[in-house]
CSV table of C-alpha atoms and ligand atoms in Angstrom, one decimal:
chain,number,residue,atom,x,y,z
O,19,MET,CA,0.0,-0.1,0.0
O,20,ALA,CA,1.6,3.4,-1.1
O,21,LYS,CA,2.2,5.8,1.8
O,22,THR,CA,0.7,9.3,1.6
O,23,THR,CA,2.7,12.3,2.5
O,24,ARG,CA,1.9,16.0,2.9
O,25,ILE,CA,4.6,18.7,2.0
O,26,THR,CA,5.4,21.4,4.6
O,27,TYR,CA,6.4,24.8,3.1
O,28,ARG,CA,8.7,27.1,5.4
O,29,CYS,CA,9.9,30.6,5.3
O,30,SER,CA,13.4,30.3,3.9
O,31,PHE,CA,14.6,33.1,6.3
O,32,CYS,CA,13.2,32.6,9.8
O,33,GLY,CA,12.3,28.8,9.1
O,34,LYS,CA,8.7,29.2,10.3
O,35,GLU,CA,6.1,26.8,8.8
O,36,GLN,CA,3.1,28.1,6.7
O,37,ASN,CA,0.5,27.5,9.6
O,38,GLU,CA,2.7,29.5,11.9
O,39,VAL,CA,2.6,32.8,10.0
O,40,GLN,CA,-0.2,34.7,8.1
O,41,ARG,CA,1.5,34.6,4.6
O,42,LEU,CA,4.0,32.7,2.9
O,43,ILE,CA,5.1,34.1,-0.7
O,44,ALA,CA,6.8,31.8,-3.0
O,45,GLY,CA,9.8,32.5,-5.2
O,46,PRO,CA,11.3,30.3,-7.8
O,47,GLY,CA,13.1,27.2,-7.0
O,48,GLY,CA,11.4,26.5,-3.7
O,49,VAL,CA,12.2,29.8,-1.6
O,50,TYR,CA,9.8,31.4,0.4
O,51,VAL,CA,9.5,34.6,2.4
O,52,CYS,CA,6.7,35.1,5.2
O,53,ASP,CA,5.0,38.3,6.3
O,54,GLU,CA,6.7,38.4,9.5
O,55,CYS,CA,10.0,38.5,7.8
O,56,THR,CA,8.9,41.0,4.9
O,57,HIS,CA,7.7,43.4,7.9
O,58,ALA,CA,11.0,42.9,9.5
O,59,PHE,CA,13.0,43.6,6.4
O,60,THR,CA,11.0,46.7,5.5
O,61,GLU,CA,11.6,48.1,9.0
O,62,VAL,CA,15.3,47.3,8.9
O,63,LEU,CA,15.8,48.7,5.3
O,64,ALA,CA,14.1,51.9,6.2
O,65,ASN,CA,16.0,52.3,9.4
O,66,ALA,CA,19.1,50.6,9.7
O,67,GLU,CA,19.0,51.2,13.8
O,68,SER,CA,15.6,49.3,13.9
O,69,ALA,CA,14.8,47.7,17.1
O,70,LEU,CA,12.8,45.1,15.2
O,71,ALA,CA,15.1,42.0,15.3
O,72,LEU,CA,15.8,40.1,12.2
O,73,PRO,CA,15.6,36.4,12.5
O,74,ALA,CA,19.1,34.5,13.4
O,75,HIS,CA,21.4,34.2,10.6
O,76,THR,CA,19.7,36.9,8.5
O,77,ARG,CA,21.4,40.3,8.0
O,78,VAL,CA,21.5,43.2,5.7
O,79,LEU,CA,24.9,42.9,3.5
O,80,THR,CA,27.2,45.8,3.8
O,81,ALA,CA,30.0,47.1,1.5
O,82,ALA,CA,32.5,44.8,3.5
O,83,ASP,CA,30.6,41.7,2.1
O,84,PRO,CA,32.1,40.1,-0.9
O,85,TYR,CA,30.1,40.6,-4.1
O,86,LYS,CA,30.6,37.1,-5.1
O,87,GLU,CA,29.6,33.8,-3.4
O,88,LYS,CA,32.4,31.2,-3.0
O,89,VAL,CA,30.8,29.0,-5.4
O,90,GLY,CA,28.0,30.1,-7.7
O,91,GLY,CA,29.2,33.6,-9.0
O,92,LEU,CA,27.4,36.9,-8.0
O,93,VAL,CA,25.2,37.2,-5.0
O,94,ARG,CA,21.9,37.4,-6.5
O,95,CYS,CA,18.4,37.8,-5.2
O,96,SER,CA,16.8,34.5,-4.9
O,97,PHE,CA,13.3,35.9,-5.9
O,98,CYS,CA,14.1,38.1,-9.1
O,99,GLY,CA,17.7,37.1,-9.8
O,100,LYS,CA,18.9,40.7,-9.7
O,101,SER,CA,22.7,41.0,-8.6
O,102,ARG,CA,23.8,43.3,-5.7
O,103,GLU,CA,24.8,45.9,-8.4
O,104,GLN,CA,21.4,46.0,-9.7
O,105,VAL,CA,19.7,46.8,-6.6
O,106,ASN,CA,20.0,49.2,-3.5
O,107,ALA,CA,20.1,46.6,-0.8
O,108,MET,CA,20.3,42.9,-0.2
O,109,ILE,CA,19.4,40.8,2.7
O,110,ALA,CA,21.1,37.4,3.3
O,111,GLY,CA,19.3,34.5,5.1
O,112,PRO,CA,20.4,31.3,6.2
O,113,GLY,CA,22.0,28.6,3.4
O,114,GLY,CA,22.7,31.3,0.7
O,115,VAL,CA,19.3,32.6,0.4
O,116,HIS,CA,19.1,36.2,-0.5
O,117,ILE,CA,16.2,38.7,-1.0
O,118,CYS,CA,16.7,42.5,-2.6
O,119,ASN,CA,15.0,45.7,-1.5
O,120,GLU,CA,12.6,45.6,-4.6
O,121,CYS,CA,11.3,42.0,-3.9
O,122,VAL,CA,10.9,43.0,-0.1
O,123,ASP,CA,8.6,46.0,-1.4
O,124,LEU,CA,6.8,43.9,-3.7
O,125,CYS,CA,6.1,41.2,-1.2
O,126,LEU,CA,4.9,44.1,1.4
O,127,GLN,CA,2.6,45.3,-1.5
O,128,ILE,CA,1.1,41.7,-1.9
O,129,ILE,CA,0.4,41.5,1.7
O,130,GLU,CA,-1.1,44.8,2.1
O,131,GLU,CA,-3.3,44.3,-1.1
O,132,GLU,CA,-4.7,41.0,0.1
O,133,ARG,CA,-5.3,42.5,3.6
O,134,ASN,CA,-7.5,45.5,2.1
O,135,PRO,CA,-8.1,44.5,-1.5
O,136,ALA,CA,-10.7,47.4,-2.1
O,137,ALA,CA,-8.2,50.0,-1.2
O,138,HIS,CA,-5.9,48.9,-3.8
O,139,GLY,CA,-8.6,48.9,-6.6
O,140,HIS,CA,-8.8,44.9,-6.6
O,141,ALA,CA,-12.2,44.4,-4.8
O,142,GLU,CA,-13.0,41.3,-6.8
O,143,GLN,CA,-9.9,39.0,-7.6
O,144,THR,CA,-10.6,35.9,-9.6
O,145,HIS,CA,-7.1,34.3,-8.5
O,146,ALA,CA,-4.3,35.3,-6.4
O,147,PRO,CA,-1.4,35.4,-8.9
O,148,SER,CA,1.6,35.8,-6.5
O,149,SER,CA,0.5,33.4,-3.9
O,150,ALA,CA,2.0,30.1,-2.7
O,151,ASP,CA,-1.6,29.1,-2.2
O,152,GLY,CA,-3.1,30.8,-5.3
O,153,VAL,CA,-6.0,29.0,-7.1
O,154,ARG,CA,-7.1,28.9,-10.6
O,155,LYS,CA,-10.2,26.8,-11.6
O,156,HIS,CA,-8.9,25.8,-15.2
O,157,LEU,CA,-5.5,26.1,-17.0
O,158,LEU,CA,-6.3,27.2,-20.7
O,159,ASP,CA,-3.4,29.3,-21.4
O,160,VAL,CA,-0.5,31.2,-19.6
O,161,ASP,CA,-1.4,34.5,-21.3
O,162,ASP,CA,-2.5,36.0,-17.9
O,163,TRP,CA,0.2,34.6,-15.7
O,164,SER,CA,2.5,37.0,-13.8
O,165,ALA,CA,6.1,36.4,-12.9
O,166,SER,CA,5.2,35.8,-9.2
O,167,GLU,CA,2.6,33.2,-10.2
O,168,ILE,CA,4.9,31.2,-12.5
O,169,GLY,CA,7.6,31.4,-9.7
O,170,ALA,CA,5.1,29.9,-7.2
O,171,LEU,CA,4.2,27.2,-9.6
O,172,PHE,CA,7.8,26.5,-10.0
O,173,ALA,CA,8.4,26.3,-6.3
O,174,ARG,CA,5.7,23.6,-6.3
O,175,ALA,CA,7.2,21.8,-8.9
O,176,ASP,CA,10.3,21.7,-6.9
O,177,ALA,CA,8.4,19.9,-4.2
O,178,MET,CA,6.6,17.8,-6.5
O,179,GLY,CA,10.2,16.8,-8.0
O,180,ALA,CA,11.2,15.8,-4.4
O,181,ALA,CA,8.2,13.9,-4.1
O,182,LEU,CA,8.7,12.1,-7.6
O,183,ALA,CA,12.2,11.1,-6.3
O,184,ARG,CA,10.4,8.8,-3.9
O,185,PRO,CA,8.6,6.3,-6.0
O,186,GLU,CA,7.3,4.5,-3.0
O,187,THR,CA,5.0,7.1,-1.7
O,188,LYS,CA,2.1,8.6,-3.2
O,189,LEU,CA,0.5,12.0,-2.4
O,190,ASP,CA,-3.1,12.5,-1.4
O,191,THR,CA,-3.8,15.9,-3.1
O,192,LEU,CA,-6.2,14.2,-5.7
O,193,ARG,CA,-7.2,11.3,-3.6
O,194,GLY,CA,-10.9,10.3,-4.5
O,195,LYS,CA,-11.0,12.4,-7.6
O,196,VAL,CA,-11.5,11.2,-11.1
O,197,MET,CA,-9.2,12.6,-13.8
O,198,VAL,CA,-9.8,12.1,-17.3
O,199,ASN,CA,-7.3,12.4,-20.1
O,200,LEU,CA,-9.5,13.3,-23.1
O,201,PHE,CA,-7.1,13.2,-26.2
O,202,TYR,CA,-8.5,13.9,-29.6
O,203,GLU,CA,-5.0,14.0,-31.1
O,204,ASN,CA,-2.2,11.6,-30.9
O,205,SER,CA,0.2,12.2,-28.0
O,206,THR,CA,2.8,10.0,-26.3
O,207,ARG,CA,4.9,12.3,-23.8
O,208,THR,CA,2.0,14.7,-22.8
O,209,ARG,CA,-0.7,12.0,-22.1
O,210,VAL,CA,1.7,9.9,-20.2
O,211,SER,CA,3.2,12.8,-18.4
O,212,PHE,CA,-0.2,13.8,-17.1
O,213,GLU,CA,-1.3,10.3,-16.3
O,214,LEU,CA,1.9,9.9,-14.2
O,215,ALA,CA,1.2,13.2,-12.4
O,216,GLY,CA,-2.3,12.6,-11.6
O,217,LYS,CA,-1.4,9.2,-10.4
O,218,LYS,CA,1.4,10.3,-8.2
O,219,LEU,CA,-1.3,12.9,-6.6
O,220,GLY,CA,-3.6,10.0,-5.9
O,221,ALA,CA,-6.1,10.7,-8.6
O,222,ASP,CA,-8.2,7.8,-10.3
O,223,VAL,CA,-6.9,8.5,-13.8
O,224,THR,CA,-8.7,7.1,-17.0
O,225,ASN,CA,-7.8,7.8,-20.8
O,226,VAL,CA,-10.1,8.3,-23.6
O,227,THR,CA,-8.7,8.6,-27.1
O,228,ALA,CA,-10.9,9.8,-30.0
O,229,SER,CA,-10.6,6.6,-31.9
O,230,ALA,CA,-11.9,4.5,-29.0
O,231,SER,CA,-14.5,7.1,-27.8
O,232,SER,CA,-18.1,7.7,-29.1
O,233,VAL,CA,-16.7,10.6,-30.9
O,234,THR,CA,-16.3,8.3,-33.8
O,235,LYS,CA,-20.0,7.8,-33.6
O,236,GLY,CA,-20.8,11.3,-33.8
O,237,GLU,CA,-21.2,12.2,-30.1
O,238,SER,CA,-20.6,15.9,-29.7
O,239,LEU,CA,-17.8,17.5,-27.6
O,240,ILE,CA,-20.3,18.8,-25.0
O,241,ASP,CA,-22.2,15.6,-24.8
O,242,THR,CA,-18.9,13.7,-24.3
O,243,VAL,CA,-17.9,16.1,-21.4
O,244,ARG,CA,-21.6,15.6,-19.8
O,245,THR,CA,-21.1,12.0,-19.9
O,246,LEU,CA,-17.6,12.2,-18.3
O,247,GLN,CA,-19.0,14.4,-15.6
O,248,ALA,CA,-21.8,12.1,-15.1
O,249,LEU,CA,-19.2,9.4,-14.4
O,250,GLY,CA,-17.6,11.5,-11.7
O,251,ALA,CA,-14.9,13.4,-13.6
O,252,ARG,CA,-13.6,16.4,-11.6
O,253,ILE,CA,-10.5,17.2,-13.8
O,254,VAL,CA,-10.5,17.0,-17.5
O,255,VAL,CA,-7.1,17.0,-19.4
O,256,VAL,CA,-8.0,17.6,-23.1
O,257,ARG,CA,-6.2,17.9,-26.5
O,258,SER,CA,-8.0,18.6,-29.4
O,259,SER,CA,-7.1,19.9,-33.1
O,260,GLN,CA,-9.8,22.7,-32.5
O,261,ALA,CA,-8.5,25.8,-31.0
O,262,GLY,CA,-10.9,26.7,-28.3
O,263,ALA,CA,-12.4,23.3,-27.3
O,264,PRO,CA,-10.8,23.4,-23.8
O,265,ASP,CA,-12.5,26.6,-23.2
O,266,LEU,CA,-15.7,25.4,-24.7
O,267,ILE,CA,-15.6,22.4,-22.3
O,268,ALA,CA,-14.7,24.7,-19.3
O,269,ARG,CA,-18.0,26.4,-19.8
O,270,HIS,CA,-19.8,23.2,-19.5
O,271,ILE,CA,-18.3,21.4,-16.7
O,272,ASP,CA,-18.4,21.7,-12.9
O,273,GLY,CA,-14.8,20.5,-12.3
O,274,SER,CA,-11.5,21.7,-13.9
O,275,VAL,CA,-10.2,21.7,-17.5
O,276,LEU,CA,-6.4,21.7,-18.2
O,277,ASN,CA,-5.4,22.5,-21.9
O,278,ALA,CA,-2.9,19.8,-23.1
O,279,GLY,CA,-2.7,21.5,-26.6
O,280,ASP,CA,-5.5,23.0,-28.9
O,281,GLY,CA,-5.0,23.6,-32.4
O,282,TRP,CA,-2.4,26.2,-33.1
O,283,HIS,CA,-3.6,28.1,-30.0
O,284,ALA,CA,-2.0,27.1,-26.8
O,285,HIS,CA,-0.1,24.4,-24.9
O,286,PRO,CA,0.2,26.0,-21.4
O,287,THR,CA,2.0,23.2,-19.5
O,288,GLN,CA,4.6,22.6,-22.4
O,289,ALA,CA,5.5,26.2,-21.8
O,290,LEU,CA,5.7,26.1,-18.3
O,291,LEU,CA,7.9,23.0,-18.4
O,292,ASP,CA,10.1,24.6,-21.1
O,293,LEU,CA,10.8,27.5,-18.9
O,294,TYR,CA,11.2,25.3,-16.0
O,295,THR,CA,13.9,23.5,-17.6
O,296,ILE,CA,15.8,26.6,-18.6
O,297,VAL,CA,15.5,28.3,-15.1
O,298,ARG,CA,16.8,25.2,-13.4
O,299,ARG,CA,19.8,25.1,-15.9
O,300,LEU,CA,20.6,28.9,-16.2
O,301,GLY,CA,18.8,30.7,-13.3
O,302,PRO,CA,16.4,33.7,-14.1
O,303,VAL,CA,15.9,34.3,-17.8
O,304,ARG,CA,15.6,38.1,-17.4
O,305,GLY,CA,17.6,39.8,-20.1
O,306,ARG,CA,18.3,36.3,-21.8
O,307,ARG,CA,18.0,36.1,-25.4
O,308,ILE,CA,15.7,33.0,-26.2
O,309,VAL,CA,15.3,31.9,-29.9
O,310,ILE,CA,12.4,30.1,-31.1
O,311,LEU,CA,13.2,28.5,-34.3
O,312,GLY,CA,11.0,27.0,-37.1
O,313,ASP,CA,7.3,26.6,-37.8
O,314,ILE,CA,6.2,29.4,-35.5
O,315,LEU,CA,2.9,29.8,-37.3
O,316,HIS,CA,1.5,26.6,-36.7
O,317,SER,CA,2.9,26.1,-33.3
O,318,ARG,CA,0.8,26.2,-30.2
O,319,VAL,CA,4.1,25.6,-28.1
O,320,ALA,CA,5.5,28.8,-29.4
O,321,ARG,CA,2.4,31.0,-28.6
O,322,SER,CA,2.3,29.8,-25.1
O,323,ASN,CA,5.9,30.0,-24.6
O,324,ILE,CA,6.1,33.5,-25.6
O,325,TRP,CA,3.8,34.4,-22.9
O,326,THR,CA,5.8,33.0,-20.1
O,327,LEU,CA,9.2,33.7,-21.3
O,328,THR,CA,8.2,37.5,-21.8
O,329,ALA,CA,6.5,37.5,-18.4
O,330,MET,CA,9.8,36.7,-16.7
O,331,GLY,CA,11.7,39.2,-18.7
O,332,ALA,CA,13.4,37.3,-21.6
O,333,THR,CA,13.7,38.7,-25.1
O,334,VAL,CA,12.0,36.1,-27.5
O,335,VAL,CA,13.6,36.0,-31.0
O,336,LEU,CA,11.2,34.2,-33.6
O,337,CYS,CA,13.1,32.7,-36.5
O,338,GLY,CA,11.7,30.8,-39.4
O,339,PRO,CA,10.9,31.0,-43.1
O,340,PRO,CA,8.9,34.1,-43.6
O,341,THR,CA,5.9,31.9,-44.7
O,342,LEU,CA,5.9,30.2,-41.3
O,343,LEU,CA,6.3,33.3,-39.2
O,344,PRO,CA,3.2,35.4,-38.1
O,345,PRO,CA,4.2,38.7,-39.2
O,346,ALA,CA,2.4,40.9,-36.6
O,347,ALA,CA,3.7,38.7,-33.8
O,348,ALA,CA,6.0,41.5,-31.9
O,349,ASP,CA,3.3,44.0,-31.8
O,350,LEU,CA,0.4,41.5,-30.8
O,351,TYR,CA,2.5,40.4,-27.9
O,352,ALA,CA,3.7,43.9,-26.9
O,353,ALA,CA,0.0,45.1,-26.8
O,354,ARG,CA,-0.6,42.8,-23.8
O,355,PRO,CA,1.8,43.9,-20.8
O,356,VAL,CA,2.7,41.4,-18.2
O,357,PRO,CA,0.0,41.3,-15.7
O,358,GLY,CA,0.4,43.5,-12.6
O,359,THR,CA,3.2,45.6,-14.3
O,360,ASP,CA,3.5,47.9,-17.5
O,361,ALA,CA,6.6,46.0,-18.7
O,362,ARG,CA,6.5,45.4,-22.4
O,363,ARG,CA,6.9,41.9,-23.7
O,364,GLU,CA,10.0,41.8,-25.8
O,365,VAL,CA,9.5,39.9,-29.0
O,366,ILE,CA,11.8,40.3,-32.2
O,367,VAL,CA,10.7,38.6,-35.4
O,368,GLU,CA,14.1,37.9,-37.3
O,369,PRO,CA,14.0,35.8,-40.4
O,370,HIS,CA,17.7,35.5,-40.8
O,371,ILE,CA,18.8,32.5,-38.9
O,372,GLU,CA,22.5,33.5,-38.5
O,373,ARG,CA,21.6,37.0,-37.0
O,374,ALA,CA,18.8,35.1,-34.8
O,375,LEU,CA,21.2,32.6,-33.3
O,376,GLU,CA,23.9,35.1,-32.6
O,377,GLY,CA,24.4,35.6,-28.9
O,378,ALA,CA,21.3,33.2,-27.9
O,379,ASP,CA,21.4,31.8,-24.5
O,380,VAL,CA,18.7,29.3,-25.5
O,381,VAL,CA,17.4,27.7,-28.8
O,382,MET,CA,14.1,26.1,-29.1
O,383,ALA,CA,13.8,24.2,-32.1
O,384,LEU,CA,10.0,23.4,-33.3
O,385,ARG,CA,8.7,20.5,-35.3
O,386,LEU,CA,7.8,21.2,-38.7
O,387,GLN,CA,3.9,20.6,-38.2
O,388,ARG,CA,3.1,19.4,-41.8
O,389,GLU,CA,-0.3,18.1,-40.8
O,390,ARG,CA,-1.3,21.7,-40.1
O,391,GLN,CA,0.3,23.2,-43.1
O,392,GLN,CA,-1.3,24.3,-46.4
O,393,ALA,CA,0.5,23.4,-49.7
O,394,GLY,CA,3.0,25.8,-51.1
O,395,LEU,CA,4.5,27.2,-47.8
O,396,LEU,CA,7.8,25.5,-48.3
O,397,PRO,CA,9.6,24.7,-51.3
O,398,SER,CA,10.8,21.3,-50.0
O,399,ILE,CA,11.7,19.4,-46.9
O,400,ARG,CA,15.5,19.2,-48.0
O,401,GLU,CA,15.8,22.9,-48.7
O,402,TYR,CA,14.0,23.6,-45.4
O,403,SER,CA,16.5,21.6,-43.4
O,404,ALA,CA,19.4,23.0,-45.5
O,405,VAL,CA,18.4,26.6,-44.6
O,406,TRP,CA,16.5,26.3,-41.3
O,407,GLY,CA,17.9,23.1,-39.6
O,408,LEU,CA,19.6,23.5,-36.3
O,409,THR,CA,23.1,22.1,-37.0
O,410,PRO,CA,26.2,22.0,-34.7
O,411,GLU,CA,27.9,24.8,-37.0
O,412,ARG,CA,24.9,27.0,-36.5
O,413,LEU,CA,24.7,26.5,-32.8
O,414,LYS,CA,28.2,27.8,-32.5
O,415,LEU,CA,26.9,31.2,-33.2
O,416,ALA,CA,24.8,31.1,-29.9
O,417,ASN,CA,26.5,31.9,-26.6
O,418,PRO,CA,28.7,29.3,-25.0
O,419,GLY,CA,26.6,27.2,-22.6
O,420,ALA,CA,23.5,27.9,-24.6
O,421,LEU,CA,20.9,25.1,-24.2
O,422,VAL,CA,18.9,23.3,-26.9
O,423,LEU,CA,15.2,22.6,-26.3
O,424,HIS,CA,12.7,20.8,-28.3
O,425,PRO,CA,9.0,20.0,-27.3
O,426,GLY,CA,9.1,16.5,-29.3
O,427,PRO,CA,8.3,14.7,-31.4
O,428,MET,CA,11.5,15.4,-33.4
O,429,ASN,CA,12.1,15.2,-37.1
O,430,GLU,CA,15.5,14.2,-36.8
O,431,GLY,CA,17.6,15.8,-39.7
O,432,VAL,CA,14.8,18.2,-40.7
O,433,GLU,CA,14.6,20.8,-38.0
O,434,ILE,CA,17.4,19.4,-35.8
O,435,ASP,CA,20.5,17.7,-36.5
O,436,PRO,CA,20.8,14.6,-34.4
O,437,ALA,CA,24.4,15.7,-33.2
O,438,VAL,CA,22.5,18.6,-31.7
O,439,ALA,CA,19.6,16.7,-30.4
O,440,TYR,CA,21.9,14.3,-28.6
O,441,GLY,CA,24.7,16.8,-28.1
O,442,ASP,CA,25.9,18.4,-24.6
O,443,ALA,CA,23.7,21.4,-25.2
O,444,SER,CA,20.4,19.5,-25.5
O,445,VAL,CA,18.0,19.4,-22.5
O,446,ILE,CA,15.2,17.7,-24.4
O,447,GLU,CA,15.2,14.7,-22.0
O,448,GLU,CA,15.0,17.0,-19.2
O,449,GLN,CA,12.0,18.7,-20.6
O,450,VAL,CA,10.1,15.4,-20.7
O,451,THR,CA,11.2,14.5,-17.2
O,452,ASN,CA,10.5,17.9,-15.7
O,453,GLY,CA,7.0,17.9,-17.4
O,454,VAL,CA,5.7,15.4,-14.7
O,455,ALA,CA,6.6,17.7,-11.8
O,456,ILE,CA,5.0,20.8,-13.7
O,457,ARG,CA,1.9,18.9,-14.5
O,458,MET,CA,1.5,17.7,-10.7
O,459,ALA,CA,1.9,21.5,-9.6
O,460,ALA,CA,-0.6,22.6,-12.2
O,461,LEU,CA,-3.0,19.8,-11.2
O,462,GLU,CA,-2.6,20.8,-7.6
O,463,LEU,CA,-3.4,24.4,-8.5
O,464,VAL,CA,-6.7,23.6,-10.1
O,465,ALA,CA,-7.6,21.0,-7.2
O,466,GLY,CA,-6.9,23.9,-4.8
O,467,ALA,CA,-9.7,25.8,-6.6
O,468,ASP,CA,-12.0,22.8,-6.5
O,469,GLN,CA,-11.6,22.5,-2.9
O,470,LYS,CA,-12.4,26.0,-2.3
O,471,ARG,CA,-15.6,25.7,-4.4
O,472,GLY,CA,-16.6,22.4,-2.2
O,473,GLU,CA,-16.2,24.3,1.1
L,1,LIG,C1,3.7,19.4,-29.1
L,1,LIG,C2,2.1,19.6,-29.5
L,1,LIG,O1,1.9,18.3,-29.5
L,1,LIG,O2,1.9,20.5,-29.3
L,1,LIG,N1,4.3,18.2,-28.6
L,1,LIG,C3,4.2,18.0,-27.3
L,1,LIG,O3,3.1,18.3,-26.8
L,1,LIG,N2,5.1,17.5,-26.6
L,1,LIG,C4,4.6,19.9,-30.4
L,1,LIG,C5,4.4,19.2,-31.6
L,1,LIG,O4,3.6,18.5,-32.1
L,1,LIG,O5,5.3,19.6,-32.4
């Protein structure tokens, strides 16, 4: 019989547990700061002589402190990634955790807004974007995700990764809940990844594929969903070739819907796992140059990735044949600032491959999605691969240590050379592995909303 475990969160500065404080705010990579520390830090930063005691092993760094850590390079804020030179003050906590004055301010704002939402013009909040216990009923896309909400999800993915390292235990987050994977399009990694994630969280998981379902007998999408609901489904994970199908289902079901890819539109969990893989390898992506290469036009992966990467401050360069590049992409994304800020999303369209790759920190190659293409968009596959294929020679234009990603499935030798796909820069297998932890975190997020509704 599998054991069930609950995960406890603690403030990374004072060590208090979530239930000992009013509020715990999550940063990326499993760091947290509580409301008590936020108040103490605010006080100390405003008045160095403050009588308010800082927690043990926590102090404001001074000019006498080295700007570099013994290992790991510059001292950086564990929440936003800025270095000491980029901020006015930095507080060091135990075990190498740091928080800068800007993040302390932001945490204070979050705490105060939550205490008195009306005074901050947020009388009605549909979700708590920056919270460790934030809730969302559905995950349809990531276009309205803030950096702090992404950070909070990543902190949970870290905890889920730790749980996955203990294969003998199961969590009880979704115990007693029926989760259905409703896949109208082929999939291996996404479906299996959701299935493993649901099972690890204790759900009863069942898979429905279009060819084995009543869809082939003409049952409509809504009828199918109503049937699943009558059978007790609380969570529906859906993949469809129709953009908007998950949104439609979400409007006809009491439970939660997670989009596992809809047409050309969105693939939110893929974007989150891609970013998570990059952050785990390179740290914060702010100011990094991330190239998405290939068939951007038909790619739901690219569309969702642009939202999350730009929300975290990366510059996204879209590169591919002009016929496969959405021409207005840069303006379209720039018109929607990152939630909670007026930060412009940095998107560059660069059809010249050598210019795009120069100085890249990450190159994300996309599959040539021929099943979605009209005739006449490409001269031939051979010519496409000669001009747009990611080869070891072209990769040399990127920065040293640049990462290569691909959402899979790959057309080896078409958009990516096998020497790159299986070379040192490739983190393609890590993407697949990280996908389970990210999907667990996403399922937990929507399950939190389900619980709140049932209260
Ligand atoms: C992608 C998809 O289906 O959108 N793959 C995936 O989910 N891992 C990308 C693709 O099909 O090219």
